[in-house]
CSV table of C-alpha atoms in Angstrom, one decimal:
chain,number,residue,atom,x,y,z
A,1,MET,CA,273.1,98.7,37.2
A,2,LEU,CA,269.7,97.3,37.4
A,3,ALA,CA,266.9,99.5,36.1
A,4,SER,CA,263.2,99.3,37.2
A,5,GLU,CA,260.8,97.9,34.7
A,6,GLY,CA,257.7,99.7,33.6
A,7,THR,CA,255.5,100.3,30.6
A,8,ASP,CA,256.6,103.8,29.9
A,9,LEU,CA,259.0,104.8,27.1
A,10,GLN,CA,261.2,106.4,29.6
A,11,ILE,CA,262.1,104.2,32.6
A,12,PRO,CA,264.1,105.4,35.7
A,13,LEU,CA,267.6,104.2,36.0
A,14,ARG,CA,268.1,103.8,39.7
A,15,THR,CA,271.4,105.4,40.6
A,16,SER,CA,272.9,107.5,43.4
A,17,SER,CA,275.8,108.7,41.2
A,18,THR,CA,276.3,112.3,40.3
A,19,ILE,CA,276.3,113.5,36.7
A,20,GLU,CA,280.2,113.7,36.9
A,21,ASP,CA,280.4,110.1,38.1
A,22,TYR,CA,277.9,108.7,35.7
A,23,ILE,CA,280.0,110.3,32.8
A,24,ALA,CA,283.4,109.2,34.3
A,25,THR,CA,282.4,105.6,34.7
A,26,GLN,CA,280.2,105.5,31.5
A,27,GLU,CA,277.4,104.1,33.7
A,28,TRP,CA,275.0,103.7,30.7
A,29,GLN,CA,277.1,100.8,29.5
A,30,ARG,CA,276.2,98.9,32.7
A,31,ALA,CA,272.5,99.7,32.6
A,32,TYR,CA,270.3,96.5,32.4
A,33,LEU,CA,266.8,95.5,31.6
A,34,SER,CA,265.9,92.0,32.5
A,35,GLY,CA,263.1,91.8,29.9
A,36,CYS,CA,260.6,93.6,27.7
A,37,PRO,CA,258.2,95.9,29.6
A,38,LEU,CA,255.5,95.1,27.0
A,39,HIS,CA,256.1,91.3,27.1
A,40,PRO,CA,257.0,90.4,30.7
A,41,HIS,CA,256.6,86.7,29.9
A,42,GLY,CA,259.0,86.8,26.9
A,43,GLY,CA,258.2,85.8,23.3
A,44,CYS,CA,259.6,88.9,21.6
A,45,ALA,CA,262.9,89.9,20.2
A,46,PHE,CA,263.7,92.5,22.8
A,47,ARG,CA,267.3,93.7,22.5
A,48,ARG,CA,269.6,96.5,23.4
A,49,HIS,CA,269.4,99.4,21.0
A,50,GLY,CA,272.6,101.3,21.8
A,51,SER,CA,272.5,104.7,23.4
A,52,TYR,CA,271.9,108.4,22.6
A,53,ALA,CA,273.3,111.6,23.7
A,54,ARG,CA,271.5,114.0,26.0
A,55,LEU,CA,272.2,117.3,24.0
A,56,THR,CA,271.8,119.6,26.9
A,57,SER,CA,274.0,117.5,29.2
A,58,PRO,CA,277.4,117.1,27.4
A,59,GLY,CA,278.9,113.7,27.9
A,60,VAL,CA,275.8,112.0,29.1
A,61,ARG,CA,274.4,109.1,27.1
A,62,ILE,CA,271.1,107.3,27.8
A,63,ALA,CA,270.9,103.5,27.4
A,64,ARG,CA,268.1,102.3,25.1
A,65,TRP,CA,266.3,99.0,24.4
A,66,TYR,CA,264.0,98.1,21.4
A,67,CYS,CA,260.9,95.7,21.2
A,68,PRO,CA,260.5,95.1,17.4
A,69,GLU,CA,257.0,93.5,18.0
A,70,GLY,CA,255.8,96.5,19.9
A,71,ARG,CA,257.7,98.8,17.7
A,72,MET,CA,258.8,100.8,20.8
A,73,THR,CA,262.1,101.9,22.2
A,74,PHE,CA,262.7,102.2,26.0
A,75,SER,CA,265.3,104.6,27.4
A,76,LEU,CA,266.7,104.4,30.9
A,77,LEU,CA,266.8,107.9,32.3
A,78,PRO,CA,269.2,108.5,35.3
A,79,ASP,CA,267.5,109.7,38.5
A,80,PHE,CA,269.4,113.1,38.3
A,81,LEU,CA,268.0,114.0,34.8
A,82,ALA,CA,264.8,115.8,34.2
A,83,ALA,CA,262.1,114.1,32.0
A,84,ARG,CA,260.6,116.0,29.1
A,85,LEU,CA,262.7,119.0,30.0
A,86,PRO,CA,266.4,119.5,29.2
A,87,GLY,CA,268.9,119.6,32.0
A,88,LEU,CA,269.2,118.3,35.5
A,89,LEU,CA,266.4,118.1,38.1
A,90,ALA,CA,268.5,120.1,40.5
A,91,THR,CA,269.1,122.8,38.0
A,92,ILE,CA,265.4,123.2,37.2
A,93,GLU,CA,264.6,123.3,41.0
A,94,CYS,CA,267.2,126.2,41.4
A,95,THR,CA,265.5,128.0,38.4
A,96,VAL,CA,262.1,127.7,40.1
A,97,ALA,CA,263.5,129.0,43.3
A,98,VAL,CA,264.8,132.1,41.6
A,99,ALA,CA,261.3,132.8,40.2
A,100,ALA,CA,259.8,132.3,43.8
A,101,SER,CA,262.3,134.8,45.2
A,102,ALA,CA,262.1,137.4,42.5
A,103,ARG,CA,259.8,140.5,42.4
A,104,SER,CA,258.1,139.2,39.2
A,105,MET,CA,258.3,136.5,36.6
A,106,GLU,CA,259.8,139.1,34.2
A,107,VAL,CA,262.6,140.0,36.5
A,108,ALA,CA,263.5,136.4,37.2
A,109,ALA,CA,263.4,135.4,33.5
A,110,ASP,CA,265.5,138.3,32.5
A,111,ALA,CA,268.1,137.4,35.2
A,112,LEU,CA,268.1,133.7,34.2
A,113,ARG,CA,268.2,134.1,30.5
A,114,GLY,CA,269.8,137.5,29.9
A,115,PRO,CA,270.2,138.9,26.4
A,116,GLU,CA,270.4,135.5,24.8
A,117,ILE,CA,266.6,135.5,24.3
A,118,GLY,CA,263.8,138.0,24.2
A,119,LEU,CA,261.9,138.8,27.4
A,120,ALA,CA,258.7,137.2,26.1
A,121,GLY,CA,260.4,134.0,25.2
A,122,ALA,CA,262.3,133.9,28.5
A,123,VAL,CA,259.0,134.4,30.4
A,124,ARG,CA,257.5,131.5,28.6
A,125,TRP,CA,260.7,129.3,29.2
A,126,LEU,CA,260.5,130.1,33.0
A,127,ARG,CA,256.7,129.8,33.4
A,128,ARG,CA,256.8,126.3,31.7
A,129,ARG,CA,259.3,125.2,34.4
A,130,VAL,CA,257.5,126.7,37.3
A,131,THR,CA,254.2,125.2,36.2
A,132,ALA,CA,255.7,121.8,35.5
A,133,VAL,CA,257.5,121.6,39.0
A,134,ARG,CA,254.3,122.7,40.8
A,135,GLY,CA,252.4,120.0,39.0
A,136,SER,CA,254.9,117.4,40.0
A,137,ILE,CA,255.1,118.4,43.6
A,138,MET,CA,251.2,118.6,43.8
A,139,ALA,CA,251.1,115.0,42.4
A,140,VAL,CA,253.5,113.7,44.9
A,141,ARG,CA,251.5,115.4,47.8
A,142,VAL,CA,248.4,113.4,46.7
A,143,ILE,CA,250.2,110.0,45.9
A,144,ALA,CA,252.7,110.1,48.8
A,145,PRO,CA,252.0,112.9,51.1
A,146,SER,CA,254.2,111.6,54.0
A,147,LEU,CA,257.1,111.2,51.7
A,148,ALA,CA,256.6,114.7,50.3
A,149,ALA,CA,256.7,116.2,53.8
A,150,ASP,CA,259.7,114.2,54.8
A,151,VAL,CA,261.8,115.2,51.9
A,152,GLN,CA,260.7,118.9,52.1
A,153,ALA,CA,261.7,118.9,55.7
A,154,CYS,CA,265.2,117.5,54.8
A,155,ALA,CA,265.6,120.1,52.0
A,156,ALA,CA,264.7,122.9,54.4
A,157,ALA,CA,267.3,121.7,56.9
A,158,ALA,CA,270.0,121.5,54.3
A,159,ASP,CA,269.6,124.5,52.0
A,160,ASP,CA,272.2,123.0,49.4
A,161,VAL,CA,270.3,119.8,49.0
A,162,PRO,CA,267.8,119.9,46.1
A,163,MET,CA,264.3,118.2,46.8
A,164,LEU,CA,263.5,116.9,43.3
A,165,PRO,CA,266.4,114.4,42.9
A,166,LYS,CA,265.6,113.0,46.4
A,167,LEU,CA,262.0,112.6,45.5
A,168,ARG,CA,262.9,110.8,42.1
A,169,ARG,CA,265.1,108.3,44.1
A,170,ALA,CA,262.5,107.7,46.7
A,171,LEU,CA,259.4,107.1,44.7
A,172,PRO,CA,258.8,103.7,43.2
A,173,THR,CA,258.5,103.3,39.4
A,174,PRO,CA,254.7,102.8,39.3
A,175,ALA,CA,254.2,106.1,41.1
A,176,LEU,CA,256.7,107.9,38.8
A,177,SER,CA,254.7,106.8,35.8
A,178,CYS,CA,251.8,108.7,37.2
A,179,ILE,CA,253.6,111.8,38.2
A,180,PRO,CA,254.0,114.6,35.5
A,181,ALA,CA,257.3,115.7,34.2
A,182,PRO,CA,260.0,116.8,35.1
A,183,LEU,CA,259.9,114.7,38.2
A,184,GLY,CA,257.9,111.8,36.8
A,185,PHE,CA,257.3,110.4,33.4
A,186,ALA,CA,253.5,111.1,32.8
A,187,PRO,CA,252.6,113.5,30.2
A,188,VAL,CA,251.6,117.0,31.5
A,189,ALA,CA,248.0,116.4,30.4
A,190,LEU,CA,247.8,113.5,33.0
A,191,GLY,CA,249.1,115.5,35.8
A,192,ASP,CA,245.9,115.6,37.7
A,193,ALA,CA,246.9,113.1,40.4
A,194,ARG,CA,243.6,113.5,42.3
A,195,ALA,CA,241.6,112.4,39.4
A,196,MET,CA,244.0,109.5,38.8
A,197,ALA,CA,243.8,108.5,42.4
A,198,ARG,CA,240.0,108.2,42.0
A,199,THR,CA,240.1,105.9,39.0
A,200,SER,CA,238.8,102.4,39.4
A,201,GLY,CA,242.0,100.8,38.3
A,202,ALA,CA,244.2,102.6,40.9
A,203,ARG,CA,245.9,100.4,43.5
A,204,TRP,CA,248.4,100.6,46.3
A,205,VAL,CA,252.0,99.8,45.6
A,206,THR,CA,254.4,99.8,48.6
A,207,GLY,CA,252.4,102.3,50.3
A,208,PHE,CA,251.8,104.7,47.4
A,209,ARG,CA,248.5,105.3,45.6
A,210,VAL,CA,249.2,104.9,41.9
A,211,ALA,CA,246.9,104.4,38.8
A,212,SER,CA,246.9,101.3,36.7
A,213,PRO,CA,249.5,101.3,33.9
A,214,GLY,CA,246.9,101.9,31.2
A,215,ALA,CA,245.7,105.1,33.0
A,216,CYS,CA,249.0,106.7,32.8
A,217,GLY,CA,249.4,106.5,29.0
A,218,GLN,CA,252.5,106.1,26.9
A,219,HIS,CA,255.1,108.6,25.9
A,220,GLU,CA,255.4,109.5,22.2
A,221,VAL,CA,258.1,107.5,20.5
A,222,GLY,CA,261.1,109.8,19.6
A,223,PRO,CA,264.3,111.1,21.0
A,224,ASP,CA,264.6,112.3,24.6
A,225,HIS,CA,265.0,115.9,23.4
A,226,ASN,CA,262.0,116.6,21.3
A,227,PRO,CA,261.5,120.4,20.5
A,228,ALA,CA,257.9,119.8,19.2
A,229,ALA,CA,256.9,118.5,22.6
A,230,ARG,CA,258.6,121.3,24.6
A,231,TYR,CA,255.5,123.5,24.7
A,232,ALA,CA,252.9,120.7,24.9
A,233,GLY,CA,250.2,121.1,27.6
A,234,SER,CA,246.6,120.4,28.5
A,235,VAL,CA,243.8,123.0,28.1
A,236,LYS,CA,240.9,122.8,30.6
A,237,VAL,CA,237.8,124.6,29.4
A,238,THR,CA,235.7,125.8,32.2
A,239,GLY,CA,233.4,128.2,30.2
A,240,SER,CA,233.2,130.0,27.0
A,241,PRO,CA,232.7,133.8,26.6
A,242,CYS,CA,231.4,133.2,23.1
A,243,ARG,CA,227.8,133.6,22.2
A,244,PRO,CA,225.8,130.4,22.6
A,245,ASN,CA,224.5,130.7,19.0
A,246,PRO,CA,226.6,131.5,16.0
A,247,MET,CA,226.2,134.9,14.4
A,248,SER,CA,223.9,134.9,11.4
A,249,ARG,CA,225.5,135.9,8.2
A,250,PRO,CA,223.9,138.4,5.9
A,251,PRO,CA,222.6,137.0,2.5
A,252,PRO,CA,225.1,137.2,-0.3
A,253,ARG,CA,225.0,140.1,-2.7
A,254,ILE,CA,224.5,139.6,-6.4
A,255,SER,CA,227.3,140.8,-8.6
A,256,ALA,CA,226.1,143.3,-11.1
A,257,ALA,CA,228.9,142.2,-13.6
A,258,PHE,CA,228.5,138.4,-13.4
A,259,GLY,CA,225.1,137.8,-11.8
A,260,ALA,CA,226.7,135.4,-9.2
A,261,PRO,CA,226.6,135.7,-5.4
A,262,THR,CA,229.6,137.4,-3.8
A,263,ALA,CA,231.0,137.2,-0.3
A,264,THR,CA,230.0,140.2,2.0
């Protein structure tokens, strides 16, 4: 199985297998990288670095490589798995569909998570997935609008066919590196595809508008399932309700007992 090269820590492993077939045939053992993504002309001690388990997908293992000179590992993520979120792309898409059809986010979160987690935590869990999927789809509509329309039409014609896995398989690796998770591999903070498409380093690759590799950034080194990164996101400040000047503090009072200034 040949994986597409790139400069991201996570690289898509192109496969049409289901998760059941992937596990049954141990497809990660046949995954292959022809060379180091950091050193395409060679010269480094690039080597296979075993595999690791995907904790939320029992039986799934992810093939991994290591470049000692670049001190970076590269994991090959099968097309059916979500990036930066646990689980399958199809499962996350179904979760978002439940939220879209429910009367409110709270009702959907309670139905999806039940008593295993408090309502506030369940809403945060669901909102993160809804926001991430919307960001991914928005980026695809900017980078590859015709592809997004075709895949959406096919998904609408077949109710049981998820759209996100089809998009993952159809999009080229350079485009995926500039699309935010869970569909692509770009950090959520770089999910503004419109801004990336306007960068001076952007170029056309097989009909898709993608940014240069440097503009898409590099994933943090670490395991595929990183709890610390689960709630990472970007903050866009459009205005501040605070006063333009800091409040003046009153002068300190003098302690009658010690003759020293005290806080007010």
